[in-house]
Amino acid sequence: MALLTVDGPFDLAATLKSGQAFRWRRLESESDDPPWFESVAFERLIYLRQSNDGVEFSTTPDSDPDIASLLRDYLRLDEGISAIYEALAFDEQVAQGIARYPGLRIVRQDPWECLASFICSANNNIRRITKNVEDMASELGSPIAGHAAERRSFPTATQLATAGEGVLRDLGLGFRAKYLVATAERVAGSEFDLFALRLAPYQDALDALTELPGVGDKIANCVLLFSLDKPEAFPVDVWIDRALREQHFSTPTTPMPRSHMRPWAQERFGRHAGYANQYLFHSRRLG
DNA sequence: AGCCAGGCCCTCC
DNA sequence: GGAGGGCCTGGC
């Protein structure tokens, strides 16, 4: 076991269970200690637990000496969260969210797993998205070295494309199956470089993503925010729609259509729009 | 029974 | 460009 030191507010449970990533499980704790969270990443089983000093972690297998830096990176532990909070404090609704959930952070996931997971999110609920993602891993992913009977890595684009629509439909993915396969084929091919979008400007990356089947503006912005280093991304879903409508567009005779909300919010919140989004979403959803 | 769930796509206008 | 309907599935 080892420790990741954290600077500034950090809430592991809120961060891992806020609908950004879908493979974190809260394990039953035997005592009053904080619970462990388990996931599969970096071809390993990953365990994280909040402690007074930061985040404890262990992985299996544990042979990689760089795993600590990978986890720091995943959890964005070196992000200057306090400065972001200060920059967003002008908005009353966001400020209330920050006060209620200090330390809720935006993670930095693997882009492919993030993209495939959010394709599953269309017209779906978080509970079922979680099941869909886990079922794809169990059925199509690769086992962890030394842990053949346990959870598997999320399938690569090639693994998903090879499986085909029928297999995914049988797994219960519904109409998303054809989108998953078609997008997996594009990502597995040589023309579309998903990882390279981390270095592309926001608008270029957005345009590229929305060319993919099953990926519209909302899902693209989720992928940009949670995996492609675009902190200005602002996914507008039903919860954000409600939150903004209630706060800012409740009275006008012509209510703002959803398509206008993202530009409006990005103008308002600027380069930290993604954090504003996460707080509006989390606060409104948990009520 | 009918509606909703962190949408997207297609068709019409 | 935008409004309307269909879509897999599961839970209430």
mmCIF file with all atom_site columns, C-alpha atoms in Angstrom, chain A residues 13-174:
data_model
loop_
_atom_site.group_PDB
_atom_site.id
_atom_site.type_symbol
_atom_site.label_atom_id
_atom_site.label_alt_id
_atom_site.label_comp_id
_atom_site.label_asym_id
_atom_site.label_entity_id
_atom_site.label_seq_id
_atom_site.pdbx_PDB_ins_code
_atom_site.Cartn_x
_atom_site.Cartn_y
_atom_site.Cartn_z
_atom_site.occupancy
_atom_site.B_iso_or_equiv
_atom_site.pdbx_formal_charge
_atom_site.auth_seq_id
_atom_site.auth_comp_id
_atom_site.auth_asym_id
_atom_site.auth_atom_id
_atom_site.pdbx_PDB_model_num
ATOM 1   C CA . ALA A 1 13  ? -16.269 9.046   -3.124  1.00 0.00 ? 13  ALA A CA 1
ATOM 2   C CA . ALA A 1 14  ? -17.933 12.019  -4.795  1.00 0.00 ? 14  ALA A CA 1
ATOM 3   C CA . THR A 1 15  ? -15.317 12.007  -7.540  1.00 0.00 ? 15  THR A CA 1
ATOM 4   C CA . LEU A 1 16  ? -15.570 8.313   -8.375  1.00 0.00 ? 16  LEU A CA 1
ATOM 5   C CA . LYS A 1 17  ? -19.346 7.951   -8.034  1.00 0.00 ? 17  LYS A CA 1
ATOM 6   C CA . SER A 1 18  ? -20.547 11.097  -9.766  1.00 0.00 ? 18  SER A CA 1
ATOM 7   C CA . GLY A 1 19  ? -21.288 9.547   -13.149 1.00 0.00 ? 19  GLY A CA 1
ATOM 8   C CA . GLN A 1 20  ? -18.013 10.426  -14.864 1.00 0.00 ? 20  GLN A CA 1
ATOM 9   C CA . ALA A 1 21  ? -16.595 6.909   -14.798 1.00 0.00 ? 21  ALA A CA 1
ATOM 10  C CA . PHE A 1 22  ? -18.639 3.756   -14.579 1.00 0.00 ? 22  PHE A CA 1
ATOM 11  C CA . ARG A 1 23  ? -16.389 1.004   -13.279 1.00 0.00 ? 23  ARG A CA 1
ATOM 12  C CA . TRP A 1 24  ? -15.702 2.132   -9.696  1.00 0.00 ? 24  TRP A CA 1
ATOM 13  C CA . ARG A 1 25  ? -17.256 -0.041  -7.021  1.00 0.00 ? 25  ARG A CA 1
ATOM 14  C CA . ARG A 1 26  ? -17.500 0.873   -3.397  1.00 0.00 ? 26  ARG A CA 1
ATOM 15  C CA . LEU A 1 27  ? -16.413 -2.165  -1.368  1.00 0.00 ? 27  LEU A CA 1
ATOM 16  C CA . GLU A 1 28  ? -17.930 -3.064  1.963   1.00 0.00 ? 28  GLU A CA 1
ATOM 17  C CA . SER A 1 29  ? -15.715 -1.825  4.768   1.00 0.00 ? 29  SER A CA 1
ATOM 18  C CA . GLU A 1 30  ? -15.286 -3.977  7.847   1.00 0.00 ? 30  GLU A CA 1
ATOM 19  C CA . SER A 1 31  ? -14.777 -1.164  10.293  1.00 0.00 ? 31  SER A CA 1
ATOM 20  C CA . ASP A 1 32  ? -15.260 2.571   10.575  1.00 0.00 ? 32  ASP A CA 1
ATOM 21  C CA . ASP A 1 33  ? -12.404 3.098   8.155   1.00 0.00 ? 33  ASP A CA 1
ATOM 22  C CA . PRO A 1 34  ? -13.231 4.826   4.883   1.00 0.00 ? 34  PRO A CA 1
ATOM 23  C CA . PRO A 1 35  ? -14.292 2.359   2.197   1.00 0.00 ? 35  PRO A CA 1
ATOM 24  C CA . TRP A 1 36  ? -12.081 1.073   -0.566  1.00 0.00 ? 36  TRP A CA 1
ATOM 25  C CA . PHE A 1 37  ? -13.072 1.683   -4.161  1.00 0.00 ? 37  PHE A CA 1
ATOM 26  C CA . GLU A 1 38  ? -12.194 -0.891  -6.815  1.00 0.00 ? 38  GLU A CA 1
ATOM 27  C CA . SER A 1 39  ? -11.886 -0.502  -10.550 1.00 0.00 ? 39  SER A CA 1
ATOM 28  C CA . VAL A 1 40  ? -9.928  -1.846  -13.504 1.00 0.00 ? 40  VAL A CA 1
ATOM 29  C CA . ALA A 1 41  ? -7.488  0.452   -15.261 1.00 0.00 ? 41  ALA A CA 1
ATOM 30  C CA . PHE A 1 42  ? -3.973  0.325   -16.649 1.00 0.00 ? 42  PHE A CA 1
ATOM 31  C CA . GLU A 1 43  ? -4.467  -3.448  -17.044 1.00 0.00 ? 43  GLU A CA 1
ATOM 32  C CA . ARG A 1 44  ? -4.724  -3.794  -13.277 1.00 0.00 ? 44  ARG A CA 1
ATOM 33  C CA . LEU A 1 45  ? -7.159  -4.020  -10.448 1.00 0.00 ? 45  LEU A CA 1
ATOM 34  C CA . ILE A 1 46  ? -6.974  -0.665  -8.707  1.00 0.00 ? 46  ILE A CA 1
ATOM 35  C CA . TYR A 1 47  ? -7.893  0.035   -5.083  1.00 0.00 ? 47  TYR A CA 1
ATOM 36  C CA . LEU A 1 48  ? -8.252  3.544   -3.680  1.00 0.00 ? 48  LEU A CA 1
ATOM 37  C CA . ARG A 1 49  ? -9.208  4.764   -0.233  1.00 0.00 ? 49  ARG A CA 1
ATOM 38  C CA . GLN A 1 50  ? -9.398  8.246   1.204   1.00 0.00 ? 50  GLN A CA 1
ATOM 39  C CA . SER A 1 51  ? -7.169  8.910   4.196   1.00 0.00 ? 51  SER A CA 1
ATOM 40  C CA . ASN A 1 52  ? -6.375  11.923  6.307   1.00 0.00 ? 52  ASN A CA 1
ATOM 41  C CA . ASP A 1 53  ? -3.240  12.634  4.318   1.00 0.00 ? 53  ASP A CA 1
ATOM 42  C CA . GLY A 1 54  ? -4.522  11.926  0.824   1.00 0.00 ? 54  GLY A CA 1
ATOM 43  C CA . VAL A 1 55  ? -5.411  8.788   -1.092  1.00 0.00 ? 55  VAL A CA 1
ATOM 44  C CA . GLU A 1 56  ? -4.141  5.325   -0.232  1.00 0.00 ? 56  GLU A CA 1
ATOM 45  C CA . PHE A 1 57  ? -3.794  2.958   -3.138  1.00 0.00 ? 57  PHE A CA 1
ATOM 46  C CA . SER A 1 58  ? -2.808  -0.537  -4.065  1.00 0.00 ? 58  SER A CA 1
ATOM 47  C CA . THR A 1 59  ? -2.887  -2.348  -7.364  1.00 0.00 ? 59  THR A CA 1
ATOM 48  C CA . THR A 1 60  ? -2.581  -5.884  -8.525  1.00 0.00 ? 60  THR A CA 1
ATOM 49  C CA . PRO A 1 61  ? -0.362  -6.777  -10.213 1.00 0.00 ? 61  PRO A CA 1
ATOM 50  C CA . ASP A 1 62  ? 1.829   -4.134  -8.673  1.00 0.00 ? 62  ASP A CA 1
ATOM 51  C CA . SER A 1 63  ? 5.006   -4.407  -10.690 1.00 0.00 ? 63  SER A CA 1
ATOM 52  C CA . ASP A 1 64  ? 4.787   -0.991  -12.342 1.00 0.00 ? 64  ASP A CA 1
ATOM 53  C CA . PRO A 1 65  ? 6.778   1.665   -10.460 1.00 0.00 ? 65  PRO A CA 1
ATOM 54  C CA . ASP A 1 66  ? 5.025   4.385   -12.448 1.00 0.00 ? 66  ASP A CA 1
ATOM 55  C CA . ILE A 1 67  ? 1.560   3.466   -11.244 1.00 0.00 ? 67  ILE A CA 1
ATOM 56  C CA . ALA A 1 68  ? 1.544   6.241   -8.649  1.00 0.00 ? 68  ALA A CA 1
ATOM 57  C CA . SER A 1 69  ? 2.042   8.889   -11.303 1.00 0.00 ? 69  SER A CA 1
ATOM 58  C CA . LEU A 1 70  ? -0.621  7.280   -13.489 1.00 0.00 ? 70  LEU A CA 1
ATOM 59  C CA . LEU A 1 71  ? -3.083  7.478   -10.602 1.00 0.00 ? 71  LEU A CA 1
ATOM 60  C CA . ARG A 1 72  ? -2.122  11.056  -9.769  1.00 0.00 ? 72  ARG A CA 1
ATOM 61  C CA . ASP A 1 73  ? -2.788  11.811  -13.395 1.00 0.00 ? 73  ASP A CA 1
ATOM 62  C CA . TYR A 1 74  ? -6.119  9.971   -13.433 1.00 0.00 ? 74  TYR A CA 1
ATOM 63  C CA . LEU A 1 75  ? -7.346  11.797  -10.338 1.00 0.00 ? 75  LEU A CA 1
ATOM 64  C CA . ARG A 1 76  ? -5.850  15.128  -11.446 1.00 0.00 ? 76  ARG A CA 1
ATOM 65  C CA . LEU A 1 77  ? -4.274  15.512  -8.023  1.00 0.00 ? 77  LEU A CA 1
ATOM 66  C CA . ASP A 1 78  ? -1.953  18.257  -9.222  1.00 0.00 ? 78  ASP A CA 1
ATOM 67  C CA . GLU A 1 79  ? -4.772  20.458  -10.468 1.00 0.00 ? 79  GLU A CA 1
ATOM 68  C CA . GLY A 1 80  ? -5.097  23.813  -8.719  1.00 0.00 ? 80  GLY A CA 1
ATOM 69  C CA . ILE A 1 81  ? -8.625  23.195  -7.545  1.00 0.00 ? 81  ILE A CA 1
ATOM 70  C CA . SER A 1 82  ? -8.812  26.150  -5.156  1.00 0.00 ? 82  SER A CA 1
ATOM 71  C CA . ALA A 1 83  ? -8.134  28.652  -7.903  1.00 0.00 ? 83  ALA A CA 1
ATOM 72  C CA . ILE A 1 84  ? -10.891 27.074  -9.990  1.00 0.00 ? 84  ILE A CA 1
ATOM 73  C CA . TYR A 1 85  ? -13.333 27.366  -7.094  1.00 0.00 ? 85  TYR A CA 1
ATOM 74  C CA . GLU A 1 86  ? -12.446 31.030  -6.703  1.00 0.00 ? 86  GLU A CA 1
ATOM 75  C CA . ALA A 1 87  ? -12.931 31.679  -10.401 1.00 0.00 ? 87  ALA A CA 1
ATOM 76  C CA . LEU A 1 88  ? -16.431 30.138  -10.299 1.00 0.00 ? 88  LEU A CA 1
ATOM 77  C CA . ALA A 1 89  ? -17.576 31.657  -7.026  1.00 0.00 ? 89  ALA A CA 1
ATOM 78  C CA . PHE A 1 90  ? -19.379 34.513  -8.807  1.00 0.00 ? 90  PHE A CA 1
ATOM 79  C CA . ASP A 1 91  ? -22.156 32.106  -9.762  1.00 0.00 ? 91  ASP A CA 1
ATOM 80  C CA . GLU A 1 92  ? -24.437 31.554  -6.816  1.00 0.00 ? 92  GLU A CA 1
ATOM 81  C CA . GLN A 1 93  ? -25.702 28.175  -7.940  1.00 0.00 ? 93  GLN A CA 1
ATOM 82  C CA . VAL A 1 94  ? -22.208 26.809  -8.623  1.00 0.00 ? 94  VAL A CA 1
ATOM 83  C CA . ALA A 1 95  ? -20.868 28.295  -5.386  1.00 0.00 ? 95  ALA A CA 1
ATOM 84  C CA . GLN A 1 96  ? -23.574 26.459  -3.446  1.00 0.00 ? 96  GLN A CA 1
ATOM 85  C CA . GLY A 1 97  ? -22.563 23.227  -5.124  1.00 0.00 ? 97  GLY A CA 1
ATOM 86  C CA . ILE A 1 98  ? -18.927 23.766  -4.251  1.00 0.00 ? 98  ILE A CA 1
ATOM 87  C CA . ALA A 1 99  ? -19.888 24.467  -0.642  1.00 0.00 ? 99  ALA A CA 1
ATOM 88  C CA . ARG A 1 100 ? -21.898 21.252  -0.500  1.00 0.00 ? 100 ARG A CA 1
ATOM 89  C CA . TYR A 1 101 ? -19.452 18.988  -2.284  1.00 0.00 ? 101 TYR A CA 1
ATOM 90  C CA . PRO A 1 102 ? -15.956 20.354  -1.799  1.00 0.00 ? 102 PRO A CA 1
ATOM 91  C CA . GLY A 1 103 ? -13.342 18.155  -3.407  1.00 0.00 ? 103 GLY A CA 1
ATOM 92  C CA . LEU A 1 104 ? -15.489 16.731  -6.184  1.00 0.00 ? 104 LEU A CA 1
ATOM 93  C CA . ARG A 1 105 ? -12.973 16.561  -9.007  1.00 0.00 ? 105 ARG A CA 1
ATOM 94  C CA . ILE A 1 106 ? -13.037 15.823  -12.695 1.00 0.00 ? 106 ILE A CA 1
ATOM 95  C CA . VAL A 1 107 ? -11.059 12.719  -13.564 1.00 0.00 ? 107 VAL A CA 1
ATOM 96  C CA . ARG A 1 108 ? -8.873  12.054  -16.596 1.00 0.00 ? 108 ARG A CA 1
ATOM 97  C CA . GLN A 1 109 ? -9.974  8.746   -18.070 1.00 0.00 ? 109 GLN A CA 1
ATOM 98  C CA . ASP A 1 110 ? -8.847  6.632   -20.943 1.00 0.00 ? 110 ASP A CA 1
ATOM 99  C CA . PRO A 1 111 ? -10.451 8.284   -24.007 1.00 0.00 ? 111 PRO A CA 1
ATOM 100 C CA . TRP A 1 112 ? -11.685 5.104   -25.647 1.00 0.00 ? 112 TRP A CA 1
ATOM 101 C CA . GLU A 1 113 ? -13.330 3.685   -22.549 1.00 0.00 ? 113 GLU A CA 1
ATOM 102 C CA . CYS A 1 114 ? -14.864 7.080   -21.881 1.00 0.00 ? 114 CYS A CA 1
ATOM 103 C CA . LEU A 1 115 ? -16.198 7.406   -25.430 1.00 0.00 ? 115 LEU A CA 1
ATOM 104 C CA . ALA A 1 116 ? -17.702 3.922   -25.480 1.00 0.00 ? 116 ALA A CA 1
ATOM 105 C CA . SER A 1 117 ? -19.211 4.377   -22.011 1.00 0.00 ? 117 SER A CA 1
ATOM 106 C CA . PHE A 1 118 ? -20.943 7.593   -22.969 1.00 0.00 ? 118 PHE A CA 1
ATOM 107 C CA . ILE A 1 119 ? -22.284 6.133   -26.189 1.00 0.00 ? 119 ILE A CA 1
ATOM 108 C CA . CYS A 1 120 ? -24.026 3.726   -23.820 1.00 0.00 ? 120 CYS A CA 1
ATOM 109 C CA . SER A 1 121 ? -25.450 6.662   -21.887 1.00 0.00 ? 121 SER A CA 1
ATOM 110 C CA . ALA A 1 122 ? -27.888 7.709   -24.627 1.00 0.00 ? 122 ALA A CA 1
ATOM 111 C CA . ASN A 1 123 ? -31.480 7.541   -23.386 1.00 0.00 ? 123 ASN A CA 1
ATOM 112 C CA . ASN A 1 124 ? -30.246 5.413   -20.504 1.00 0.00 ? 124 ASN A CA 1
ATOM 113 C CA . ASN A 1 125 ? -29.832 5.639   -16.742 1.00 0.00 ? 125 ASN A CA 1
ATOM 114 C CA . ILE A 1 126 ? -26.639 5.469   -14.704 1.00 0.00 ? 126 ILE A CA 1
ATOM 115 C CA . ARG A 1 127 ? -27.445 2.148   -13.127 1.00 0.00 ? 127 ARG A CA 1
ATOM 116 C CA . ARG A 1 128 ? -27.964 0.484   -16.456 1.00 0.00 ? 128 ARG A CA 1
ATOM 117 C CA . ILE A 1 129 ? -24.988 2.251   -18.072 1.00 0.00 ? 129 ILE A CA 1
ATOM 118 C CA . THR A 1 130 ? -22.842 0.783   -15.300 1.00 0.00 ? 130 THR A CA 1
ATOM 119 C CA . LYS A 1 131 ? -24.211 -2.679  -16.031 1.00 0.00 ? 131 LYS A CA 1
ATOM 120 C CA . ASN A 1 132 ? -23.707 -2.267  -19.793 1.00 0.00 ? 132 ASN A CA 1
ATOM 121 C CA . VAL A 1 133 ? -20.079 -1.215  -19.327 1.00 0.00 ? 133 VAL A CA 1
ATOM 122 C CA . GLU A 1 134 ? -19.312 -4.036  -16.910 1.00 0.00 ? 134 GLU A CA 1
ATOM 123 C CA . ASP A 1 135 ? -21.013 -6.608  -19.148 1.00 0.00 ? 135 ASP A CA 1
ATOM 124 C CA . MET A 1 136 ? -18.926 -5.536  -22.130 1.00 0.00 ? 136 MET A CA 1
ATOM 125 C CA . ALA A 1 137 ? -15.762 -5.896  -20.051 1.00 0.00 ? 137 ALA A CA 1
ATOM 126 C CA . SER A 1 138 ? -16.731 -9.305  -18.674 1.00 0.00 ? 138 SER A CA 1
ATOM 127 C CA . GLU A 1 139 ? -17.667 -10.666 -22.070 1.00 0.00 ? 139 GLU A CA 1
ATOM 128 C CA . LEU A 1 140 ? -15.161 -8.999  -24.406 1.00 0.00 ? 140 LEU A CA 1
ATOM 129 C CA . GLY A 1 141 ? -12.291 -7.597  -22.331 1.00 0.00 ? 141 GLY A CA 1
ATOM 130 C CA . SER A 1 142 ? -8.958  -9.159  -21.481 1.00 0.00 ? 142 SER A CA 1
ATOM 131 C CA . PRO A 1 143 ? -8.270  -10.762 -18.102 1.00 0.00 ? 143 PRO A CA 1
ATOM 132 C CA . ILE A 1 144 ? -5.874  -9.168  -15.646 1.00 0.00 ? 144 ILE A CA 1
ATOM 133 C CA . ALA A 1 145 ? -2.533  -10.976 -15.338 1.00 0.00 ? 145 ALA A CA 1
ATOM 134 C CA . GLY A 1 146 ? -2.752  -13.416 -12.450 1.00 0.00 ? 146 GLY A CA 1
ATOM 135 C CA . HIS A 1 147 ? -6.468  -12.762 -11.930 1.00 0.00 ? 147 HIS A CA 1
ATOM 136 C CA . ALA A 1 148 ? -8.202  -14.801 -14.593 1.00 0.00 ? 148 ALA A CA 1
ATOM 137 C CA . ALA A 1 149 ? -11.399 -15.195 -12.593 1.00 0.00 ? 149 ALA A CA 1
ATOM 138 C CA . GLU A 1 150 ? -11.899 -11.565 -11.710 1.00 0.00 ? 150 GLU A CA 1
ATOM 139 C CA . ARG A 1 151 ? -12.864 -8.346  -13.450 1.00 0.00 ? 151 ARG A CA 1
ATOM 140 C CA . ARG A 1 152 ? -11.483 -7.703  -16.910 1.00 0.00 ? 152 ARG A CA 1
ATOM 141 C CA . SER A 1 153 ? -10.088 -4.705  -18.737 1.00 0.00 ? 153 SER A CA 1
ATOM 142 C CA . PHE A 1 154 ? -12.536 -2.659  -20.749 1.00 0.00 ? 154 PHE A CA 1
ATOM 143 C CA . PRO A 1 155 ? -12.464 -4.061  -24.302 1.00 0.00 ? 155 PRO A CA 1
ATOM 144 C CA . THR A 1 156 ? -10.309 -2.293  -26.865 1.00 0.00 ? 156 THR A CA 1
ATOM 145 C CA . ALA A 1 157 ? -11.906 -0.749  -29.936 1.00 0.00 ? 157 ALA A CA 1
ATOM 146 C CA . THR A 1 158 ? -10.700 -3.756  -31.916 1.00 0.00 ? 158 THR A CA 1
ATOM 147 C CA . GLN A 1 159 ? -12.257 -6.186  -29.454 1.00 0.00 ? 159 GLN A CA 1
ATOM 148 C CA . LEU A 1 160 ? -15.565 -4.333  -29.604 1.00 0.00 ? 160 LEU A CA 1
ATOM 149 C CA . ALA A 1 161 ? -15.557 -4.036  -33.386 1.00 0.00 ? 161 ALA A CA 1
ATOM 150 C CA . THR A 1 162 ? -14.737 -7.715  -33.765 1.00 0.00 ? 162 THR A CA 1
ATOM 151 C CA . ALA A 1 163 ? -17.570 -8.731  -31.474 1.00 0.00 ? 163 ALA A CA 1
ATOM 152 C CA . GLY A 1 164 ? -20.144 -7.099  -33.740 1.00 0.00 ? 164 GLY A CA 1
ATOM 153 C CA . GLU A 1 165 ? -23.623 -5.715  -33.257 1.00 0.00 ? 165 GLU A CA 1
ATOM 154 C CA . GLY A 1 166 ? -25.337 -9.031  -32.542 1.00 0.00 ? 166 GLY A CA 1
ATOM 155 C CA . VAL A 1 167 ? -23.122 -9.834  -29.573 1.00 0.00 ? 167 VAL A CA 1
ATOM 156 C CA . LEU A 1 168 ? -23.646 -6.371  -28.114 1.00 0.00 ? 168 LEU A CA 1
ATOM 157 C CA . ARG A 1 169 ? -27.403 -6.603  -28.587 1.00 0.00 ? 169 ARG A CA 1
ATOM 158 C CA . ASP A 1 170 ? -27.358 -9.922  -26.789 1.00 0.00 ? 170 ASP A CA 1
ATOM 159 C CA . LEU A 1 171 ? -25.542 -8.146  -23.947 1.00 0.00 ? 171 LEU A CA 1
ATOM 160 C CA . GLY A 1 172 ? -28.484 -5.754  -23.677 1.00 0.00 ? 172 GLY A CA 1
ATOM 161 C CA . LEU A 1 173 ? -26.994 -2.668  -25.293 1.00 0.00 ? 173 LEU A CA 1
ATOM 162 C CA . GLY A 1 174 ? -30.102 -2.174  -27.444 1.00 0.00 ? 174 GLY A CA 1
#
